[in-house]
Coordinates of C-alpha atoms and ligand atoms in Angstrom, one line a residue:
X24 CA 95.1 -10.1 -197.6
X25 CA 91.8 -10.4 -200.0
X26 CA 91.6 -13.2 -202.2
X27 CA 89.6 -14.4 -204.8
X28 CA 89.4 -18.2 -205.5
X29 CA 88.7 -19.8 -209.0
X30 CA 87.6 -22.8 -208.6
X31 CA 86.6 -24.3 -205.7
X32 CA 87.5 -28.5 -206.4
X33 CA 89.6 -30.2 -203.4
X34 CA 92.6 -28.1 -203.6
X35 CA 91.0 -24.8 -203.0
X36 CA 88.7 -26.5 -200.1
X37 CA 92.3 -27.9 -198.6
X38 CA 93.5 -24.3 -198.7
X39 CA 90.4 -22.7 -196.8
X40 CA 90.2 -25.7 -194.3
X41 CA 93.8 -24.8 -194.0
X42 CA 93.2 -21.5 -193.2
X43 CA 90.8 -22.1 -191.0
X44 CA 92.5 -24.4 -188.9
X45 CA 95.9 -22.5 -188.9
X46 CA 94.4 -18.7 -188.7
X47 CA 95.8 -17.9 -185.4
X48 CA 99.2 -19.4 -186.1
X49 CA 99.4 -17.9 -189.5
X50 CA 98.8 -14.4 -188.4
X51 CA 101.0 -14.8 -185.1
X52 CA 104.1 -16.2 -187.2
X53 CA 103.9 -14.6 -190.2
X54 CA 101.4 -11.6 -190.4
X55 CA 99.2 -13.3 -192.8
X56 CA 95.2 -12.9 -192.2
X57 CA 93.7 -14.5 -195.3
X58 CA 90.1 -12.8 -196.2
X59 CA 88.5 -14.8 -199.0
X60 CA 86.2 -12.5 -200.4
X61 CA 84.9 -13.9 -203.5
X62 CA 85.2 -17.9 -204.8
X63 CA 83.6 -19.3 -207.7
X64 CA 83.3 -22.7 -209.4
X65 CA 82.1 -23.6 -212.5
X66 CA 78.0 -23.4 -211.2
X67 CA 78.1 -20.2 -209.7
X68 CA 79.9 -17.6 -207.0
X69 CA 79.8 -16.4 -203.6
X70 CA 80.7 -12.9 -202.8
X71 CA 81.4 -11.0 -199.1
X72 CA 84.1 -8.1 -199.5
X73 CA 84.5 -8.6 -195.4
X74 CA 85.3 -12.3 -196.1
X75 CA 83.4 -15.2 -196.6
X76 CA 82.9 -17.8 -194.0
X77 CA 85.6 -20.4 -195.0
X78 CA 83.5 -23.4 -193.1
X79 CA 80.1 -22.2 -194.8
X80 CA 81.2 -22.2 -198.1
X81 CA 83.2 -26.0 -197.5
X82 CA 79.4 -26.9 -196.0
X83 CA 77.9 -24.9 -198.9
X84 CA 79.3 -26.9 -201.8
X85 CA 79.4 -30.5 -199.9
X86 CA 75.5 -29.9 -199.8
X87 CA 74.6 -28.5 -203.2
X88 CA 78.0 -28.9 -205.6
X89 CA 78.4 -25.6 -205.6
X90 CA 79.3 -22.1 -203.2
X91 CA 76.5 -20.4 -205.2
X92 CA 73.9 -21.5 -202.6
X93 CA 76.0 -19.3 -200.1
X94 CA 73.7 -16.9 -199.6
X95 CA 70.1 -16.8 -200.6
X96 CA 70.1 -14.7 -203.8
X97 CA 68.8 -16.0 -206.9
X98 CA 71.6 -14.0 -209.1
X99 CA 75.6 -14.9 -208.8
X100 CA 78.5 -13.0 -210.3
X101 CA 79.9 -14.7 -213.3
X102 CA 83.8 -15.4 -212.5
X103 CA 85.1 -12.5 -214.7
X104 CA 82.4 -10.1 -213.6
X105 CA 83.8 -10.9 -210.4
X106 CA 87.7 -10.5 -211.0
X107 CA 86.6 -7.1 -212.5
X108 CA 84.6 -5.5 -209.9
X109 CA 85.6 -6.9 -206.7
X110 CA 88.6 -5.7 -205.0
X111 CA 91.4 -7.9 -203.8
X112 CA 94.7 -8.7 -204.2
X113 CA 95.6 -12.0 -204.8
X114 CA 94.3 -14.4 -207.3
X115 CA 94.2 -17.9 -206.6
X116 CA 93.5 -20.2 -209.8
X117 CA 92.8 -23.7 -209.3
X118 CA 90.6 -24.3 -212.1
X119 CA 91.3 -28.1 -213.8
X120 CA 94.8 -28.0 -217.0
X121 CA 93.1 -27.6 -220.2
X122 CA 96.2 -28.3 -222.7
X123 CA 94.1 -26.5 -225.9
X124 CA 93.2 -23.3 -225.1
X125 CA 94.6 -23.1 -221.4
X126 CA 90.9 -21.9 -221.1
X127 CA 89.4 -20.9 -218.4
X128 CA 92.3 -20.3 -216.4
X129 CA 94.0 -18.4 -219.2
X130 CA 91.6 -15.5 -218.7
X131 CA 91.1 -15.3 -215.0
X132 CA 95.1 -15.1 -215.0
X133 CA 95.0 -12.6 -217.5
X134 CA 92.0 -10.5 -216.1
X135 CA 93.9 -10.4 -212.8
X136 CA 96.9 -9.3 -214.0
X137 CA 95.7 -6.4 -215.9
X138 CA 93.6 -5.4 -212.6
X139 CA 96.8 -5.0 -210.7
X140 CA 96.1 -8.5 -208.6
X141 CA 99.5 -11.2 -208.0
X142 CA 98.4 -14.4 -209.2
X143 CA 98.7 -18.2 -207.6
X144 CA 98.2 -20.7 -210.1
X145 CA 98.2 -24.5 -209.6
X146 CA 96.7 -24.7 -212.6
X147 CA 99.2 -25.8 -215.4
X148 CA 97.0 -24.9 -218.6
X149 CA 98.3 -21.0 -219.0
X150 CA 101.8 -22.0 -218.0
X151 CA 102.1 -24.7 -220.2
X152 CA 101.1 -23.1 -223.2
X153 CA 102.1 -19.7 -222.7
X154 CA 104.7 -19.5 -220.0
X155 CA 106.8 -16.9 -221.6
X156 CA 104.3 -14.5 -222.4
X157 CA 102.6 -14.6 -218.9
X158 CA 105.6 -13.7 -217.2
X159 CA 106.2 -10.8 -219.3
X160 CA 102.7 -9.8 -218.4
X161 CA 103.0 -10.0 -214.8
X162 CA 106.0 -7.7 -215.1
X163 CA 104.4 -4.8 -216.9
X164 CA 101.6 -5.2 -214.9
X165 CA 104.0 -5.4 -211.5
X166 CA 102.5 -7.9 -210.1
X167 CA 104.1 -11.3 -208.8
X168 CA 103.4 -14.5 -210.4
X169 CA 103.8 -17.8 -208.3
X170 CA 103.0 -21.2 -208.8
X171 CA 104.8 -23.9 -206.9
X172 CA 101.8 -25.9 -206.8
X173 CA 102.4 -26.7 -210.8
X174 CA 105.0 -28.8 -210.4
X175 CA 105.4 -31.8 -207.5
X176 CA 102.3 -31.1 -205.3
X177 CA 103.5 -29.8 -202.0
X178 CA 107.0 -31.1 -202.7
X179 CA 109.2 -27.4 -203.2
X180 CA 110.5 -28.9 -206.4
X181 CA 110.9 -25.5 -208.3
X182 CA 111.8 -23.4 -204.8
X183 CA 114.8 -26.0 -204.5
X184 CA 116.1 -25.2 -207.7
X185 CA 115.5 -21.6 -208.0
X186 CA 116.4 -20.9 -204.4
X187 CA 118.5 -23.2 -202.4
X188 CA 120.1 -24.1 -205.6
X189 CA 121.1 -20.2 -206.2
X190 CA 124.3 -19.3 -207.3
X191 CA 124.7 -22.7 -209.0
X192 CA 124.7 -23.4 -213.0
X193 CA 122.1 -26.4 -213.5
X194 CA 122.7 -28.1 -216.6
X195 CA 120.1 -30.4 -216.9
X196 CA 117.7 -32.5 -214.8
X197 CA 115.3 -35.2 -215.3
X198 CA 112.8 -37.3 -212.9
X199 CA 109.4 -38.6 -212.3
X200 CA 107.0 -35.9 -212.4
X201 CA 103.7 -37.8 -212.9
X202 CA 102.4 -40.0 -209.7
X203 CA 99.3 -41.7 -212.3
X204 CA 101.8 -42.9 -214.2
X205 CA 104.6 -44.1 -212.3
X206 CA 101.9 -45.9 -210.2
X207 CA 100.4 -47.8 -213.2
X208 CA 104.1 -48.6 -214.2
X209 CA 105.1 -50.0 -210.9
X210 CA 102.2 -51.9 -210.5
X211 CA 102.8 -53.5 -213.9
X212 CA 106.2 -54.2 -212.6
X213 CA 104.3 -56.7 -210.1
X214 CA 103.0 -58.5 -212.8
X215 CA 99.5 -56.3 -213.4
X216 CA 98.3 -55.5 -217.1
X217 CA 98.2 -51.9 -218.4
X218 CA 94.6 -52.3 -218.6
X219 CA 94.1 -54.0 -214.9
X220 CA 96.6 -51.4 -213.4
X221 CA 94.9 -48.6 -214.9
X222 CA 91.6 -49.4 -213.3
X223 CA 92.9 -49.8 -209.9
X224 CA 94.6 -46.4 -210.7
X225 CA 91.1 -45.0 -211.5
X226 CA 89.5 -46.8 -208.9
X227 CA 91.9 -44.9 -206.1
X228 CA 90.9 -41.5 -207.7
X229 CA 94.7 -41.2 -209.2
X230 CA 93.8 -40.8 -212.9
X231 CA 92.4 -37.2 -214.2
X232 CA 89.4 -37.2 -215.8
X233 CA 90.6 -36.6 -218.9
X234 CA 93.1 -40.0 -218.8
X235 CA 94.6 -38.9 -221.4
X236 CA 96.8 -36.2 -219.5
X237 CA 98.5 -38.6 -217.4
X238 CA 98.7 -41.6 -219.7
X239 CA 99.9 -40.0 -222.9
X240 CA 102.5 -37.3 -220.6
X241 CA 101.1 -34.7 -221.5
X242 CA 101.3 -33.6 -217.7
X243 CA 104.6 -34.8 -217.7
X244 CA 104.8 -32.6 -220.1
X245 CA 103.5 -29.5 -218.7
X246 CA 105.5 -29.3 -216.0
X247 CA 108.9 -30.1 -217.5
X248 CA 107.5 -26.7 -219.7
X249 CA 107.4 -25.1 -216.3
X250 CA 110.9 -26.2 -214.9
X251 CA 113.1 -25.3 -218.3
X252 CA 111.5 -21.9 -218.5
X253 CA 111.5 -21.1 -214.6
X254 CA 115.2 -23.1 -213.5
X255 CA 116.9 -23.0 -217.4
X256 CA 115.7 -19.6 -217.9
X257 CA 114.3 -21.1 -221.5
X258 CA 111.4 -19.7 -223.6
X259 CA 109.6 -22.7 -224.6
X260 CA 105.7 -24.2 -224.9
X261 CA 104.0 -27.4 -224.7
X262 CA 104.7 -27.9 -228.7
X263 CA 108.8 -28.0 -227.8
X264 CA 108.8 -31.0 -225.8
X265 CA 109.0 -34.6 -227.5
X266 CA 106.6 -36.4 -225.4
X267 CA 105.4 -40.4 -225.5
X268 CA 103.7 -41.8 -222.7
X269 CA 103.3 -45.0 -221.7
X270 CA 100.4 -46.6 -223.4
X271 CA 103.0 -48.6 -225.1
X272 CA 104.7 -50.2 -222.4
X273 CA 104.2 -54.1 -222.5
X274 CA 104.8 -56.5 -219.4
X275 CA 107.8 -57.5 -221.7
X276 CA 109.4 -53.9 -221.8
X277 CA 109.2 -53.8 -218.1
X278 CA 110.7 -57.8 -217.8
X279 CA 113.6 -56.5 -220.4
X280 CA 114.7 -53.7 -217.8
X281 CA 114.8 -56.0 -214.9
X282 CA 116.9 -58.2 -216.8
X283 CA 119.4 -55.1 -217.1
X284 CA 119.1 -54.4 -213.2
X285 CA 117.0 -51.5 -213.9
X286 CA 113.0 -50.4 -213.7
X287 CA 110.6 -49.1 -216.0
X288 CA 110.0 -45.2 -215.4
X289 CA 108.1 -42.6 -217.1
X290 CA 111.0 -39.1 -217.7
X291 CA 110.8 -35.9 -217.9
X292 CA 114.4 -35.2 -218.9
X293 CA 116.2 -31.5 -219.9
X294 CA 119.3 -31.8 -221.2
X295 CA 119.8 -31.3 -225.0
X296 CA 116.4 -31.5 -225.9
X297 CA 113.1 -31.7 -224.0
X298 CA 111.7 -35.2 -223.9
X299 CA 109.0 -37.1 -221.8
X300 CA 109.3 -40.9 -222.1
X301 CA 109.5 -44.1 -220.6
X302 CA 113.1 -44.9 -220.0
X303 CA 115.0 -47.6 -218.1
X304 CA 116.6 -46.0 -214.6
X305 CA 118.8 -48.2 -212.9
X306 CA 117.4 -49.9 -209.7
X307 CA 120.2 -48.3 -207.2
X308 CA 119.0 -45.0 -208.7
X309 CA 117.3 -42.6 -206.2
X310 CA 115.1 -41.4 -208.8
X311 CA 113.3 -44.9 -209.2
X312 CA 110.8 -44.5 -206.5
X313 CA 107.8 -46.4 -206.8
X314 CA 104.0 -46.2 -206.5
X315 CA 102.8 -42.5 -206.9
X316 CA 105.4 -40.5 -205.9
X317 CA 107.4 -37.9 -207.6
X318 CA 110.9 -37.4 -207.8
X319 CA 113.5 -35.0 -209.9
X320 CA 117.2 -35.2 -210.1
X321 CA 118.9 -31.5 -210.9
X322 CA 122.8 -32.1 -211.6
X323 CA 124.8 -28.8 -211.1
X324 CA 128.2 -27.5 -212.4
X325 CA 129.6 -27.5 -208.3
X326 CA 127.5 -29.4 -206.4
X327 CA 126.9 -32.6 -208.1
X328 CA 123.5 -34.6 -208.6
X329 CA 120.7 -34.2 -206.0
X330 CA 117.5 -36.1 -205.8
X331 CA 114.4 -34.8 -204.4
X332 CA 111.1 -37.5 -203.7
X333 CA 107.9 -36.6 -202.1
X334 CA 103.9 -36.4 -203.4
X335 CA 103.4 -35.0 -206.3
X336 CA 99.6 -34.6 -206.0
X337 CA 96.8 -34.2 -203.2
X338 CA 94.7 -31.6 -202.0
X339 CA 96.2 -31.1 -198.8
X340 CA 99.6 -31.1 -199.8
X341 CA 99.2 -28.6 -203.0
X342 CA 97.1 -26.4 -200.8
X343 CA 100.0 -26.1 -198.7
X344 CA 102.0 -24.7 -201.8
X345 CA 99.7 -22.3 -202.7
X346 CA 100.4 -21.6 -198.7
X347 CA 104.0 -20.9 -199.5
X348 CA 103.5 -18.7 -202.4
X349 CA 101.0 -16.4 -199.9
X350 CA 103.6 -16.3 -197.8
X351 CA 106.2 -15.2 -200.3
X352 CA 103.8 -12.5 -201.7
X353 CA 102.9 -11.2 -198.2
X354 CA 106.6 -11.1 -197.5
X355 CA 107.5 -8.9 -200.3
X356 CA 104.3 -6.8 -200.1
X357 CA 105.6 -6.0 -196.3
X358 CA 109.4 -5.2 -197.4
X359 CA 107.9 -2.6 -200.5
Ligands
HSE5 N1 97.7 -36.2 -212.6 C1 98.8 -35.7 -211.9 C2 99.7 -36.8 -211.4 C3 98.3 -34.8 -210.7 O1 99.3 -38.0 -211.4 O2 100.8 -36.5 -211.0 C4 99.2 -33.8 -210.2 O3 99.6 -32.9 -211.1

């Protein structure tokens, strides 16, 4: 399968060390022989149509910040020149969530689909702000369009409640969906300022460079966008959700919920409406998980309430979604 990778930041280096270190298994089990033939970052691109090599290119940017010192040319294809004239047929867009102009992951999406190429996005930009009109692009283009990456790292949050949900009517859900934040909140729950828990928060590498994103929930956010269109079948954008994040939560807000037997938690909740906010979750709940991991509760007409917890971030462990969604495409590829 040819592949093209946008961006090339610690997911996308997880997902070719993956490769690497998985090729024989990967083909043996499930038919899949990766070829990256083209990957570019924000410097500059690499280009082989018989496949680059995955370990040169992870050497390549370690050494100079960027694959375009893959070969010895002076000259590198731009990243549109490259989703126009190199052949391949998956996508794979991991450029950084821009929540303004979804740019530039809004036109490498868009380029690819209109060449005929299925997309894997992780990135949460294009979704977020134009969900609706993506999909519909994807299906007059007939190409498939996956990202379980978006939402819970390598945690199959929206898998679980498209697939093994099936059949059921969910009618609303709501959970953590932001690790930066619920980390900062349960460290304030030890006592720690905002200010003194978002540093150690930065300090670890949890916060995105634009701190905003996590702190005022606007990834939150973006990915309850994601769930309500994909699980509730919903046409909504980033403007539709009500969102407050958690800049204003005090030592005292957090001391008031553990006087009511409950903890201090950042929500992404669908019910009625579409709201993002800090809300008090009682402690037996098994949505109050603590430092940064992720959890989402889906309550179903039959079945009840179910929780699921895991990492909602990480290189390794989103690479390993964007693993899942190959797999998917190369299954249905194989069955048409
Ligand atoms: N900033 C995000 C978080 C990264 O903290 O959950 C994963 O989307």
């Amino acid at each position: 399968m040819r592949i093209i990778l946008c961006g090339f930041g610690v997911v996308a280096q997880s997902l070719v060390k993956l490769f690497d270190s998985r090729s024989e298994d990967l083909y043996a089990k499930y038919g899949l022989k990766p070829r990256v033939v083209g990957v570019f970052d924000s410097k500059g691109s690499a280009v082989d149509v018989s496949g680059l090599s995955l370990s040169k290119l992870v050497e390549t940017k370690k050494k100079f910040g960027t694959v375009k010192n893959y070969a010895n040319t002076k000259n590198s294809m731009s990243g549109i020149e490259m989703l126009k004239n190199v052949e391949a047929d998956v996508l794979i867009e991991t450029t950084a969530s821009n929540y303004k102009d979804a740019e530039p992951g809004m036109t490498h999406i868009t380029t690819a689909m209109k060449k005929g190429m299925h997309v894997i996005s992780v990135n949460k930009g294009p979704l977020a702000l134009a969900f609706p009109s993506l999909m519909e692009l994807a299906t007059y283009n007939q190409v498939m369009f996956k990202f379980s990456g978006t939402v819970g790292g390598g945690t199959p949050i929206l898998d679980y409640a498209k697939n093994s949900l099936r059949g059921e009517r969910i009618t609303s859900f709501a959970g953590i969906l932001n690790g930066t934040t619920n980390y900062i909140l349960t460290n304030m729950s030890t006592g720690l300022s905002f200010e003194s828990a978002l540093k150690d928060a930065q300090d670890k590498g949890y916060v995105e460079a634009d701190e905003s994103l996590d702190l005022d929930g606007l990834d939150a956010a973006a990915k309850l966008v994601i769930l309500a269109n994909w699980i509730m079948g919903m046409k909504v954008t980033l403007p539709d959700i009500d969102c407050t994040g958690i800049r204003k939560v005090t030592i005292e807000d957090i001391k008031k919920a553990e006087k009511n037997n409950s903890v201090l938690k950042l929500i992404a909740s669908c019910d009625n409406k579409l709201v993002v906010s800090p809300k008090e979750i009682h402690k037996d709940d098994p949505l109050g998980v603590n430092g940064t991991l992720n959890a989402i509760a889906f309550t179903s007409e039959h079945s009840g309430t179910q929780t699921i917890i895991g990492k909602g971030a990480g290189g390794t462990e989103t690479a390993s979604s964007i693993l899942r969604d190959l797999l998917d495409i190369r299954q249905e590829i194989a069955k048409n």
